[in-house]
PDB file of C-alpha atoms in Angstrom:
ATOM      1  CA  UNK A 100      -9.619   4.995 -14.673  1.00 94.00           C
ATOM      2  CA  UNK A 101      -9.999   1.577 -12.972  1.00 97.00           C
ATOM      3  CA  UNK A 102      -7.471   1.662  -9.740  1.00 98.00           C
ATOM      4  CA  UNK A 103      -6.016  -1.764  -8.699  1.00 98.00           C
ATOM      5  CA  UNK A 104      -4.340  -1.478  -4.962  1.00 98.00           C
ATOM      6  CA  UNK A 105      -1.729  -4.542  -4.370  1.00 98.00           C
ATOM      7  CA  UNK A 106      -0.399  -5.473  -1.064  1.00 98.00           C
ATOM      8  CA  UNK A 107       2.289  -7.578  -3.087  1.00 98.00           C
ATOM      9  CA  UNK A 108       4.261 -10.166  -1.202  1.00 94.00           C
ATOM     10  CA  UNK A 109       7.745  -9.190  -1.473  1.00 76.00           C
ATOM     11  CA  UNK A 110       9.786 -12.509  -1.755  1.00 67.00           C
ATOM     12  CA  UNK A 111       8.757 -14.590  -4.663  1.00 62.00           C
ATOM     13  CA  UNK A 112       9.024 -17.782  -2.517  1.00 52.00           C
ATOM     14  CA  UNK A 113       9.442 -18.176   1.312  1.00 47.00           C
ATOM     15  CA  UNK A 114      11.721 -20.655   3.760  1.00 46.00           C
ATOM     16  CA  UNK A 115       8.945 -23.552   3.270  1.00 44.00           C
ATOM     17  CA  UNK A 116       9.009 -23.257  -0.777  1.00 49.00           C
ATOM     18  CA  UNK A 117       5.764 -20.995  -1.286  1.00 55.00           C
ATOM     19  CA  UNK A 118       5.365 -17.279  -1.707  1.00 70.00           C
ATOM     20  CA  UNK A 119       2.723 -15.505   1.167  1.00 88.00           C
ATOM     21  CA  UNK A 120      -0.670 -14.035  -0.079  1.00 96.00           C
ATOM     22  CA  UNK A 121      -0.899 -10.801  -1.755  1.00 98.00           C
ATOM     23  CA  UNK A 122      -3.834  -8.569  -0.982  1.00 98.00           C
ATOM     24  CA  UNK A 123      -5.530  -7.437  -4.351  1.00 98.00           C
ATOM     25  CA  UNK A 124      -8.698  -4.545  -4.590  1.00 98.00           C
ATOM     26  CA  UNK A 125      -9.928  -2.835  -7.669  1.00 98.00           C
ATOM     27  CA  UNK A 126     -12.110   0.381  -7.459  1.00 98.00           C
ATOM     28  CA  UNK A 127     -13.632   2.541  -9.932  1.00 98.00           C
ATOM     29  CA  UNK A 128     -13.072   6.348  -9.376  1.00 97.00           C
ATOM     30  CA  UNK A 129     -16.124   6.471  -7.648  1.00 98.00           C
ATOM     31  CA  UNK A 130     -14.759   4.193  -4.844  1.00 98.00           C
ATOM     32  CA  UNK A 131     -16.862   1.446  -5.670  1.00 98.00           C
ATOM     33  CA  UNK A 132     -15.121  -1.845  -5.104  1.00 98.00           C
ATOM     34  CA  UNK A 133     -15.229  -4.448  -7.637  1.00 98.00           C
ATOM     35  CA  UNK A 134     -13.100  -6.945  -7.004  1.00 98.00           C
ATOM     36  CA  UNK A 135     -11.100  -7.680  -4.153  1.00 98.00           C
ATOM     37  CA  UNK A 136      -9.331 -10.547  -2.444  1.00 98.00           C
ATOM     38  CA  UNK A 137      -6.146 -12.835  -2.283  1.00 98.00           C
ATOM     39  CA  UNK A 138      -3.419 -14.144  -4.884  1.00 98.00           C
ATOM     40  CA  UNK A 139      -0.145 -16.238  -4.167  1.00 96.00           C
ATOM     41  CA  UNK A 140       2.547 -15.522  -6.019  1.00 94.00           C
ATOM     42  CA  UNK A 141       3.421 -13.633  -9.509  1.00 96.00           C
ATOM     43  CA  UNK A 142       1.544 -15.637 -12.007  1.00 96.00           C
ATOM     44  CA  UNK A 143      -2.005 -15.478  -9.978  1.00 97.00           C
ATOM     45  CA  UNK A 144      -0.882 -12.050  -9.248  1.00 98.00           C
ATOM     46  CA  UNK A 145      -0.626 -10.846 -12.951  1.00 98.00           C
ATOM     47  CA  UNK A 146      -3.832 -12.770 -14.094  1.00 98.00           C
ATOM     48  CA  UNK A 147      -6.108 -11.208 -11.462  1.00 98.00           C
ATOM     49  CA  UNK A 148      -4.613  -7.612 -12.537  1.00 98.00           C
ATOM     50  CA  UNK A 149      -5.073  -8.690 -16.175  1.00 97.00           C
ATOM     51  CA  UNK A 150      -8.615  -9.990 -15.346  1.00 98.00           C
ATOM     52  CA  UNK A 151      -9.170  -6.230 -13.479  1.00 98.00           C
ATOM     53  CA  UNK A 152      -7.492  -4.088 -15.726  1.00 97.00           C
ATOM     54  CA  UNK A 153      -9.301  -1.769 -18.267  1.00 94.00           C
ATOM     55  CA  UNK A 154      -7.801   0.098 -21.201  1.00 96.00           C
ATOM     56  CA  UNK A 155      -7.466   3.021 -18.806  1.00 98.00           C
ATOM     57  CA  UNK A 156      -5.988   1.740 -15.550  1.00 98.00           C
ATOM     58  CA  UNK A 157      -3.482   2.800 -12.230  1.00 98.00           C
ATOM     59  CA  UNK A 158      -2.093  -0.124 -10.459  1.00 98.00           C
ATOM     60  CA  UNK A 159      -0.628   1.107  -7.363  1.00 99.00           C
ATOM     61  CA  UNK A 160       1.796  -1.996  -5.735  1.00 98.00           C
ATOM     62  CA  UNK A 161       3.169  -1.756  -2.272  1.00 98.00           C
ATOM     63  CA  UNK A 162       6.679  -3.041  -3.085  1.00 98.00           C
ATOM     64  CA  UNK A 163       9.963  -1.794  -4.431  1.00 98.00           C
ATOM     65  CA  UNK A 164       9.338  -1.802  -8.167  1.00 97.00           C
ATOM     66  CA  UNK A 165      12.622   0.035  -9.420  1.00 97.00           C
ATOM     67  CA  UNK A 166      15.835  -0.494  -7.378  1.00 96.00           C
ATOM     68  CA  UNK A 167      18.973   0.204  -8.988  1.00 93.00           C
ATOM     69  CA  UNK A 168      21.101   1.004  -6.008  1.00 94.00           C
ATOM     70  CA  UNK A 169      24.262  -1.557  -5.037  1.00 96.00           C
ATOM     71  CA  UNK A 170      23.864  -0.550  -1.538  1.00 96.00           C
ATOM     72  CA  UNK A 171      22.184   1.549   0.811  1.00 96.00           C
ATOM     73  CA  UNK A 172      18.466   3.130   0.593  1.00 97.00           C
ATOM     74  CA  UNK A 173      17.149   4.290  -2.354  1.00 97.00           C
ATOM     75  CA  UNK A 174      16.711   8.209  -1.825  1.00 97.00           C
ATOM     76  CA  UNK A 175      12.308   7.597  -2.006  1.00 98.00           C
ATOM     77  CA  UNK A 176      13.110   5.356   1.396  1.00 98.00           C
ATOM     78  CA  UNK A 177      15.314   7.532   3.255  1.00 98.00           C
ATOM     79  CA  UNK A 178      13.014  10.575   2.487  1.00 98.00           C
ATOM     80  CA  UNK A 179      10.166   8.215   4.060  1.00 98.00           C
ATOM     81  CA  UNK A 180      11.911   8.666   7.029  1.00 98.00           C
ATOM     82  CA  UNK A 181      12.812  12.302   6.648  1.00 98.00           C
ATOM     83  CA  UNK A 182       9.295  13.328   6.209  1.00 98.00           C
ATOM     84  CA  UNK A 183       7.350  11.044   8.045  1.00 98.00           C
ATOM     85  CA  UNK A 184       9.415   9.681  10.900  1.00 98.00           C
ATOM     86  CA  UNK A 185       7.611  12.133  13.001  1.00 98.00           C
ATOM     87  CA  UNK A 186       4.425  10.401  12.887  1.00 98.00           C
ATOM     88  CA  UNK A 187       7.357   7.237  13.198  1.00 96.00           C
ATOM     89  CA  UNK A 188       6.875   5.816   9.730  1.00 98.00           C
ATOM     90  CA  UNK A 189       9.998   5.019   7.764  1.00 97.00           C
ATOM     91  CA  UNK A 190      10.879   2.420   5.363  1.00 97.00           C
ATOM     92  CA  UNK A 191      12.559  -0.353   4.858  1.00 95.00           C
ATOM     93  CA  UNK A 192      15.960  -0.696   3.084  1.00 97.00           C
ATOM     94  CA  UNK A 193      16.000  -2.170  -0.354  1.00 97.00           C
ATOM     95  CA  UNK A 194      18.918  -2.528  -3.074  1.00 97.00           C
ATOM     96  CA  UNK A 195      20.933  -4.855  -5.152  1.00 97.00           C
ATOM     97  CA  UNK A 196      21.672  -7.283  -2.390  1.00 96.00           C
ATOM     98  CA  UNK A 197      18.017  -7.898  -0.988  1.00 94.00           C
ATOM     99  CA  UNK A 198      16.804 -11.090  -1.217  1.00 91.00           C
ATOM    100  CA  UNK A 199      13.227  -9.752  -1.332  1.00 89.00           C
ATOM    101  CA  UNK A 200      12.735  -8.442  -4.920  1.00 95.00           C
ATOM    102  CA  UNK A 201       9.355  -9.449  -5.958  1.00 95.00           C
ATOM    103  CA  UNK A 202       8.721  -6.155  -6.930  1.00 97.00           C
ATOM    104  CA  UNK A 203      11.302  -5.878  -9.661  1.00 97.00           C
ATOM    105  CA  UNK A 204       9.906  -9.258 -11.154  1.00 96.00           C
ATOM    106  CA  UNK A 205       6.888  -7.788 -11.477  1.00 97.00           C
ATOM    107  CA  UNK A 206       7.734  -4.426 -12.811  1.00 98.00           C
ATOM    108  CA  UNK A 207       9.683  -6.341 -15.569  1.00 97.00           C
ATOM    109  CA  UNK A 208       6.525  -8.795 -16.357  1.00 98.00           C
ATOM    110  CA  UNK A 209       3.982  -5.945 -16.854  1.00 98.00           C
ATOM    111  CA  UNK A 210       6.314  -4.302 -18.338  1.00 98.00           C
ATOM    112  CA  UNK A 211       6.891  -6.992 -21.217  1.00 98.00           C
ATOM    113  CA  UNK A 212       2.853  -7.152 -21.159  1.00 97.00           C
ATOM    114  CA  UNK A 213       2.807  -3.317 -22.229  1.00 97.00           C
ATOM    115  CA  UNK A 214       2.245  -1.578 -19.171  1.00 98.00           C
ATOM    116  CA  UNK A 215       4.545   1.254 -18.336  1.00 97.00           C
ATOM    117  CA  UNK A 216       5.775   2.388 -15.285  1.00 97.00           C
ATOM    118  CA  UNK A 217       5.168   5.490 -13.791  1.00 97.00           C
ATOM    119  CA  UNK A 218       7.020   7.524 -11.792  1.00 97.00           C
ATOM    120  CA  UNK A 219       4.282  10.426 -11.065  1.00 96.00           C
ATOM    121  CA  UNK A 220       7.216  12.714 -12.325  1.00 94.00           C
ATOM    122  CA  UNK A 221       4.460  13.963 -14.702  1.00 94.00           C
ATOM    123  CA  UNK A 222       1.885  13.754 -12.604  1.00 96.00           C
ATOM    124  CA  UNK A 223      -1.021  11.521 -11.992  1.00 98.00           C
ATOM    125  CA  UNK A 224      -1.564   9.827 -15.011  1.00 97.00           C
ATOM    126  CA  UNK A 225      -5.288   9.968 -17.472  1.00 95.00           C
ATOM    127  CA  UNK A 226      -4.850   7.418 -19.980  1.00 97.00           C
ATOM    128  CA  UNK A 227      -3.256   4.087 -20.304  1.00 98.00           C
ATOM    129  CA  UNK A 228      -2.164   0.864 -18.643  1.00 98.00           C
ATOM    130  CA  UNK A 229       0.232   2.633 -15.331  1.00 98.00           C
ATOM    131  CA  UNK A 230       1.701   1.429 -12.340  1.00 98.00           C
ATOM    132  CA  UNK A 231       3.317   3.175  -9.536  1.00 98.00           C
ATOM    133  CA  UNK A 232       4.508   2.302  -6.061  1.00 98.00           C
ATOM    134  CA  UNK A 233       3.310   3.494  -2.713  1.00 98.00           C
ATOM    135  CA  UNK A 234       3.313   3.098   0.754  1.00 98.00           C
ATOM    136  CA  UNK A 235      -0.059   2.708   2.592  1.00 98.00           C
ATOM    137  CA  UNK A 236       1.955   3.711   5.801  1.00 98.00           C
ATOM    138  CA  UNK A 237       2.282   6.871   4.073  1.00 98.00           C
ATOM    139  CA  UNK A 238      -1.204   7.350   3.595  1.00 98.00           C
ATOM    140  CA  UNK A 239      -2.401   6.179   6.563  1.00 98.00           C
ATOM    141  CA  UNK A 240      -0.535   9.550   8.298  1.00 98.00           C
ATOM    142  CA  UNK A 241      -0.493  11.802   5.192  1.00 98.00           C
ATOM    143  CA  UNK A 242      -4.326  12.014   4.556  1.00 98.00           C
ATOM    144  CA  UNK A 243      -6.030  14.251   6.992  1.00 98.00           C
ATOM    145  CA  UNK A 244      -9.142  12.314   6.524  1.00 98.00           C
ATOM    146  CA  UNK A 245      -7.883   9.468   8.872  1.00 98.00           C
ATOM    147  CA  UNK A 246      -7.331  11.112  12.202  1.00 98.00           C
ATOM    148  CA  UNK A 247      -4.112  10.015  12.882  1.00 98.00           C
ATOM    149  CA  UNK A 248      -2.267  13.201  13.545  1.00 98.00           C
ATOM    150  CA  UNK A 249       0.380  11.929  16.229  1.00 96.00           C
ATOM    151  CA  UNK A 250       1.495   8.704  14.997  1.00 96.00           C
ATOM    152  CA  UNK A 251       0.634   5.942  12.513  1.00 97.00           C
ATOM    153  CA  UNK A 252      -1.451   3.252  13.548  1.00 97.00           C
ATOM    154  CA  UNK A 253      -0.130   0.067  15.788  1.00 95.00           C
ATOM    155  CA  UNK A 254      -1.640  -2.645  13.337  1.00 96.00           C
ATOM    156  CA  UNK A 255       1.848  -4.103  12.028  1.00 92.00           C
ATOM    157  CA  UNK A 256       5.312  -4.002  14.012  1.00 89.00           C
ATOM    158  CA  UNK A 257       5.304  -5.198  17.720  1.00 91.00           C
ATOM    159  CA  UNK A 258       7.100  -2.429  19.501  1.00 90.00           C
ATOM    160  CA  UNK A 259      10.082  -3.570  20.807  1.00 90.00           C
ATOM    161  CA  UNK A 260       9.251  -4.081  24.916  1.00 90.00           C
ATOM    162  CA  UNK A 261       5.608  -5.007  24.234  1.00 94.00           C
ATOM    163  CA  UNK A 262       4.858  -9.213  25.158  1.00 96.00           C
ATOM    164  CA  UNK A 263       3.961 -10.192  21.871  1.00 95.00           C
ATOM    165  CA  UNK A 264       0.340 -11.635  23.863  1.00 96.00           C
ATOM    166  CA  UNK A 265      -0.160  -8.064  25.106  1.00 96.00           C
ATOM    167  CA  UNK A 266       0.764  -6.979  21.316  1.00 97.00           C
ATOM    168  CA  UNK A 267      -1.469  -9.101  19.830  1.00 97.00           C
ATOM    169  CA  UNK A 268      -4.723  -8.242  21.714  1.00 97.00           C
ATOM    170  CA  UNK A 269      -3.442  -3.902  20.807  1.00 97.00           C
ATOM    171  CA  UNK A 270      -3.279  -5.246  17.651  1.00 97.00           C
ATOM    172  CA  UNK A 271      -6.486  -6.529  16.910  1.00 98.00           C
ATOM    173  CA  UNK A 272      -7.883  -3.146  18.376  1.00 98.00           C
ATOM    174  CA  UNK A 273      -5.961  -0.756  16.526  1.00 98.00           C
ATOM    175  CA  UNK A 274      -6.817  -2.867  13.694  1.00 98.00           C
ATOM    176  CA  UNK A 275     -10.316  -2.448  14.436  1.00 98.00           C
ATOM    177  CA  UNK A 276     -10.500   1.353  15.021  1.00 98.00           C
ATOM    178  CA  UNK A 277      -8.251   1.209  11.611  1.00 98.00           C
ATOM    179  CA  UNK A 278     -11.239  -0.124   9.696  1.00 98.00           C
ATOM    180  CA  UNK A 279     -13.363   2.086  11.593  1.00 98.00           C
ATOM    181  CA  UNK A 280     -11.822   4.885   9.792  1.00 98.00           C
ATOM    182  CA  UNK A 281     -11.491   3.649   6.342  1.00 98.00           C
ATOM    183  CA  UNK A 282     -14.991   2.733   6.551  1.00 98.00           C
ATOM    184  CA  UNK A 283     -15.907   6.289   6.851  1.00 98.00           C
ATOM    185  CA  UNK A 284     -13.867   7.255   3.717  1.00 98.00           C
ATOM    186  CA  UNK A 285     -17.328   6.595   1.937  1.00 98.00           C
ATOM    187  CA  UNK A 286     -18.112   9.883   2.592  1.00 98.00           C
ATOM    188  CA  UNK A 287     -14.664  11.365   1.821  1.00 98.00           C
ATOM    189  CA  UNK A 288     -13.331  12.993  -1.543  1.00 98.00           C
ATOM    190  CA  UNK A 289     -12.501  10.361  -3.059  1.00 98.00           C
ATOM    191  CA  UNK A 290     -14.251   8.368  -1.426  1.00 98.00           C
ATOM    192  CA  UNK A 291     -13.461   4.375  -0.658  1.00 98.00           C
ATOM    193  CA  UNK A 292     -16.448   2.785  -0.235  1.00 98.00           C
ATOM    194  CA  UNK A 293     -15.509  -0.865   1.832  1.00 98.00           C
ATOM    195  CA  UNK A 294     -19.222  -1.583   1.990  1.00 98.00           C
ATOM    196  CA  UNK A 295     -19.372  -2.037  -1.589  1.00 98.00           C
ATOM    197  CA  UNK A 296     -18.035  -5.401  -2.510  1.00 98.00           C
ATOM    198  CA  UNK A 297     -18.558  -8.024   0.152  1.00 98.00           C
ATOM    199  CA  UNK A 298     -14.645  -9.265   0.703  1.00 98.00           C
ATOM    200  CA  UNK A 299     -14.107  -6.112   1.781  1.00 98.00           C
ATOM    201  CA  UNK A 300     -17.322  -5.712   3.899  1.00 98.00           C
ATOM    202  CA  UNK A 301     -16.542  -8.456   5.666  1.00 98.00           C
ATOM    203  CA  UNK A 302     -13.472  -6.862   7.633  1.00 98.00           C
ATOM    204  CA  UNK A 303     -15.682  -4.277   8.847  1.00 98.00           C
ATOM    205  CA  UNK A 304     -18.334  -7.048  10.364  1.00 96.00           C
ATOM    206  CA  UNK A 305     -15.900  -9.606  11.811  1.00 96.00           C
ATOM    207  CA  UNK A 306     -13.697  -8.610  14.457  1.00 97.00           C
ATOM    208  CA  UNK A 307      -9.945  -8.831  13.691  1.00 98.00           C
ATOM    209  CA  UNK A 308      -8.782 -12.012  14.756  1.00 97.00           C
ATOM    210  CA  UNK A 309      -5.506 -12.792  17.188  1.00 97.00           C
ATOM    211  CA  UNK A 310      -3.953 -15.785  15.263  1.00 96.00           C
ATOM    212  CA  UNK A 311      -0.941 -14.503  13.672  1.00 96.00           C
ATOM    213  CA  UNK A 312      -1.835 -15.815  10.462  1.00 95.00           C
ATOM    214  CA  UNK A 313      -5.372 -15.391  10.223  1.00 97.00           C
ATOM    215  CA  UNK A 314      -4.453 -11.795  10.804  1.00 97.00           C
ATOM    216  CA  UNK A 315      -1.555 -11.044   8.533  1.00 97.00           C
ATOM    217  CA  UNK A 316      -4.478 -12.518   5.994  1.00 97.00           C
ATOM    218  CA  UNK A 317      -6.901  -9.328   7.290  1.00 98.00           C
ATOM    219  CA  UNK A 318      -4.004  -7.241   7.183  1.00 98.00           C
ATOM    220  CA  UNK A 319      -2.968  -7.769   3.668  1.00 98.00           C
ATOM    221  CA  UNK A 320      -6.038  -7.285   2.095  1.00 98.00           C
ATOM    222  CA  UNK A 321      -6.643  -3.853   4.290  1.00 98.00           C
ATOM    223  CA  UNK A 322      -3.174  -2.331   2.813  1.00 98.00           C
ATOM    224  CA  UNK A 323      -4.902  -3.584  -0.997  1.00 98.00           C
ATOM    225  CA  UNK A 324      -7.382  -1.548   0.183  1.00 98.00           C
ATOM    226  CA  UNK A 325      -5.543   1.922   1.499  1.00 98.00           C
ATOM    227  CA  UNK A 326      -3.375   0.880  -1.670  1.00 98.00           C
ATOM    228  CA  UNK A 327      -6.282   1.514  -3.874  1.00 98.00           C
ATOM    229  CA  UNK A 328      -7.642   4.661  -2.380  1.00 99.00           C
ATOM    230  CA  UNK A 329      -3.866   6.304  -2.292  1.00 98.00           C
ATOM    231  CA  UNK A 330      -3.953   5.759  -6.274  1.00 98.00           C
ATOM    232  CA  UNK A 331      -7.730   7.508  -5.877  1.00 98.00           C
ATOM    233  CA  UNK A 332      -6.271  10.456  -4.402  1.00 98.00           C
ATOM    234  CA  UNK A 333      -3.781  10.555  -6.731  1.00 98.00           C
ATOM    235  CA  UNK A 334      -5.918  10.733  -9.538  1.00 98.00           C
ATOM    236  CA  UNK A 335      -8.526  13.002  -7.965  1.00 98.00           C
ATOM    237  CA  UNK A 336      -6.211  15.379  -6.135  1.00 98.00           C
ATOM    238  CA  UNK A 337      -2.585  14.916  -7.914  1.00 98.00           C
ATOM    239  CA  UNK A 338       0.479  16.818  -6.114  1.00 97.00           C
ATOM    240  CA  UNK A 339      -2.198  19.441  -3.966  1.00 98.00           C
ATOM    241  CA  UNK A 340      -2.756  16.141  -1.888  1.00 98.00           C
ATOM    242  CA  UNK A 341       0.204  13.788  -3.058  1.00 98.00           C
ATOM    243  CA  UNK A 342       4.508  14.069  -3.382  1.00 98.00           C
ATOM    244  CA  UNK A 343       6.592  11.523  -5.410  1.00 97.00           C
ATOM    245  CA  UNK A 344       9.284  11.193  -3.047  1.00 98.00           C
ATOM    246  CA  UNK A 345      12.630   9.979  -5.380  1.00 97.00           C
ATOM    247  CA  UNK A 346      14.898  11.180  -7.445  1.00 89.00           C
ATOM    248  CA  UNK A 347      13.684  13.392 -10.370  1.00 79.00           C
ATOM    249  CA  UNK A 348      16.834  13.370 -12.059  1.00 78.00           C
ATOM    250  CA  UNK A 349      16.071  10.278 -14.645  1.00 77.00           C
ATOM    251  CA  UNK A 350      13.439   8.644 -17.243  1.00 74.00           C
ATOM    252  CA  UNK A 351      12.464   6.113 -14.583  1.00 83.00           C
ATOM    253  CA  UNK A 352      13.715   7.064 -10.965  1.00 94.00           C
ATOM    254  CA  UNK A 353      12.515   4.756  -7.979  1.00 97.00           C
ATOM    255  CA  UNK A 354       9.501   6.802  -6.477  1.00 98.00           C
ATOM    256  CA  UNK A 355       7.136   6.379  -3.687  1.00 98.00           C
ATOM    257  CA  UNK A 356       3.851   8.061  -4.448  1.00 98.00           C
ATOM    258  CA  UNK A 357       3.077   9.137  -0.824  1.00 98.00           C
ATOM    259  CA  UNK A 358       0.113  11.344   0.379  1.00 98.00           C
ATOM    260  CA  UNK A 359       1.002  14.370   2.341  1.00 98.00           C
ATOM    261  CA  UNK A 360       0.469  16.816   4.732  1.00 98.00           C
ATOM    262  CA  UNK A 361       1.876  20.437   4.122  1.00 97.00           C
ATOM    263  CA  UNK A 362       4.136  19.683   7.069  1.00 96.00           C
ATOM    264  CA  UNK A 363       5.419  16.430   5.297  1.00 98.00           C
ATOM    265  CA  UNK A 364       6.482  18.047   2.245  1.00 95.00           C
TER     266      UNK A 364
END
């Protein structure tokens, strides 16, 4: 199966009228990287995962796809936090009432295009035109592969008593030593071979920048890219390597498919 990782931008539109960039990376199951770079908004969105797609295809989107809860968390977020908040992951809180539903529009357009959504109730999937959510936070502290045994990675959220100058120089470092890691997934099974497609190449051969925008650009297309390779392990490992955190009571629960550690699980 072709693997399509999307950093999707969760609010269709933003304060100034125009939705932020969505980071986009198709693989084959070798890890090879065939297409990767930026869309803004749903419509280039779905054409560059029609252009990718192949009869046989996993989309894995980093946004909530099913939320059918008035209030609250749905159960896949709060069990982010039960099972990862040790390495301090959790998620964020999504329902009825959040103004940031991307997600849900796109669910329903591939949806009307015949894909189906899949839970991973069943498993990873073999055939067909799928999509799942994940979490590349998850990932990032759930595969064993990237080192980070203690914590997850300071590449995102400026802790809370950090100058956000100080924060922004950590950033770009942890960044760094982030793509330091991924870049030696090209050995790992599966592997995720950055080196392969030059969009992604480049963010191993320029340094990560401190502009705040210029960054969250980097930083979009690198969660494409751990994206991607959670929907490789998926397919290549299934639940030995990966839990569907959700309920598992319905057709078509809201799940996170979320690499793990034994002690996660």
């Amino acid at each position: 199966m072709i693997v399509l990782g999307v950093d999707l931008a969760w609010a269709e539109a933003t304060r100034s009228g125009h939705a932020n960039e969505t980071g986009v990376v198709a693989a084959t199951q070798d890890g090879t990287i065939v297409d990767a770079g930026w869309t803004v908004g749903i419509e280039q969105t779905l054409d560059w995962i029609g252009v990718n797609a192949a009869d046989d295809v996993l989309a894995m989107i980093d946004a909530p796809l099913v939320v059918d809860n008035a209030k609250g968390q749905r159960l896949c977020e709060k069990q982010v936090g039960q099972r990862y908040g040790r390495w301090k992951v959790s998620a964020n809180t999504t329902n009825l009432s959040s103004p940031r539903l991307g997600g849900v529009a796109l669910r329903e357009r591939l949806e009307s295009s015949g894909w189906s959504y899949d839970s991973g109730l069943s498993g990873p999937p073999s055939t067909g035109r799928r999509f799942s959510e994940c979490y590349p936070y998850t990932c990032l502290v759930g595969a064993e592969e990237l080192g980070y045994d203690d914590e997850r990675p300071v590449y995102k959220r400026k802790p809370k008593r950090m100058p956000a100058a100080e924060f922004r120089v950590a950033r770009a470092k942890n960044c760094d030593e982030l793509l330091r890691r991924l870049d030696a997934l090209s050995t790992a099974n599966p592997p995720l071979r950055l080196r392969s497609h030059p969009t992604t190449e480049a963010l191993l051969s320029t340094p990560s920048p401190l502009n705040d925008r210029d960054y969250k650009h980097r930083e979009d297309l690198i969660d494409a890219a751990v994206s991607a390779w959670t929907g490789l392990l998926w397919l290549t490992h299934g639940t030995t390597r990966v839990q569907v955190l959700g309920d598992t009571s319905s057709a078509a629960p809201p799940t996170i498919i979320a690499p793990a550690r034994p002690t996660q699980r």
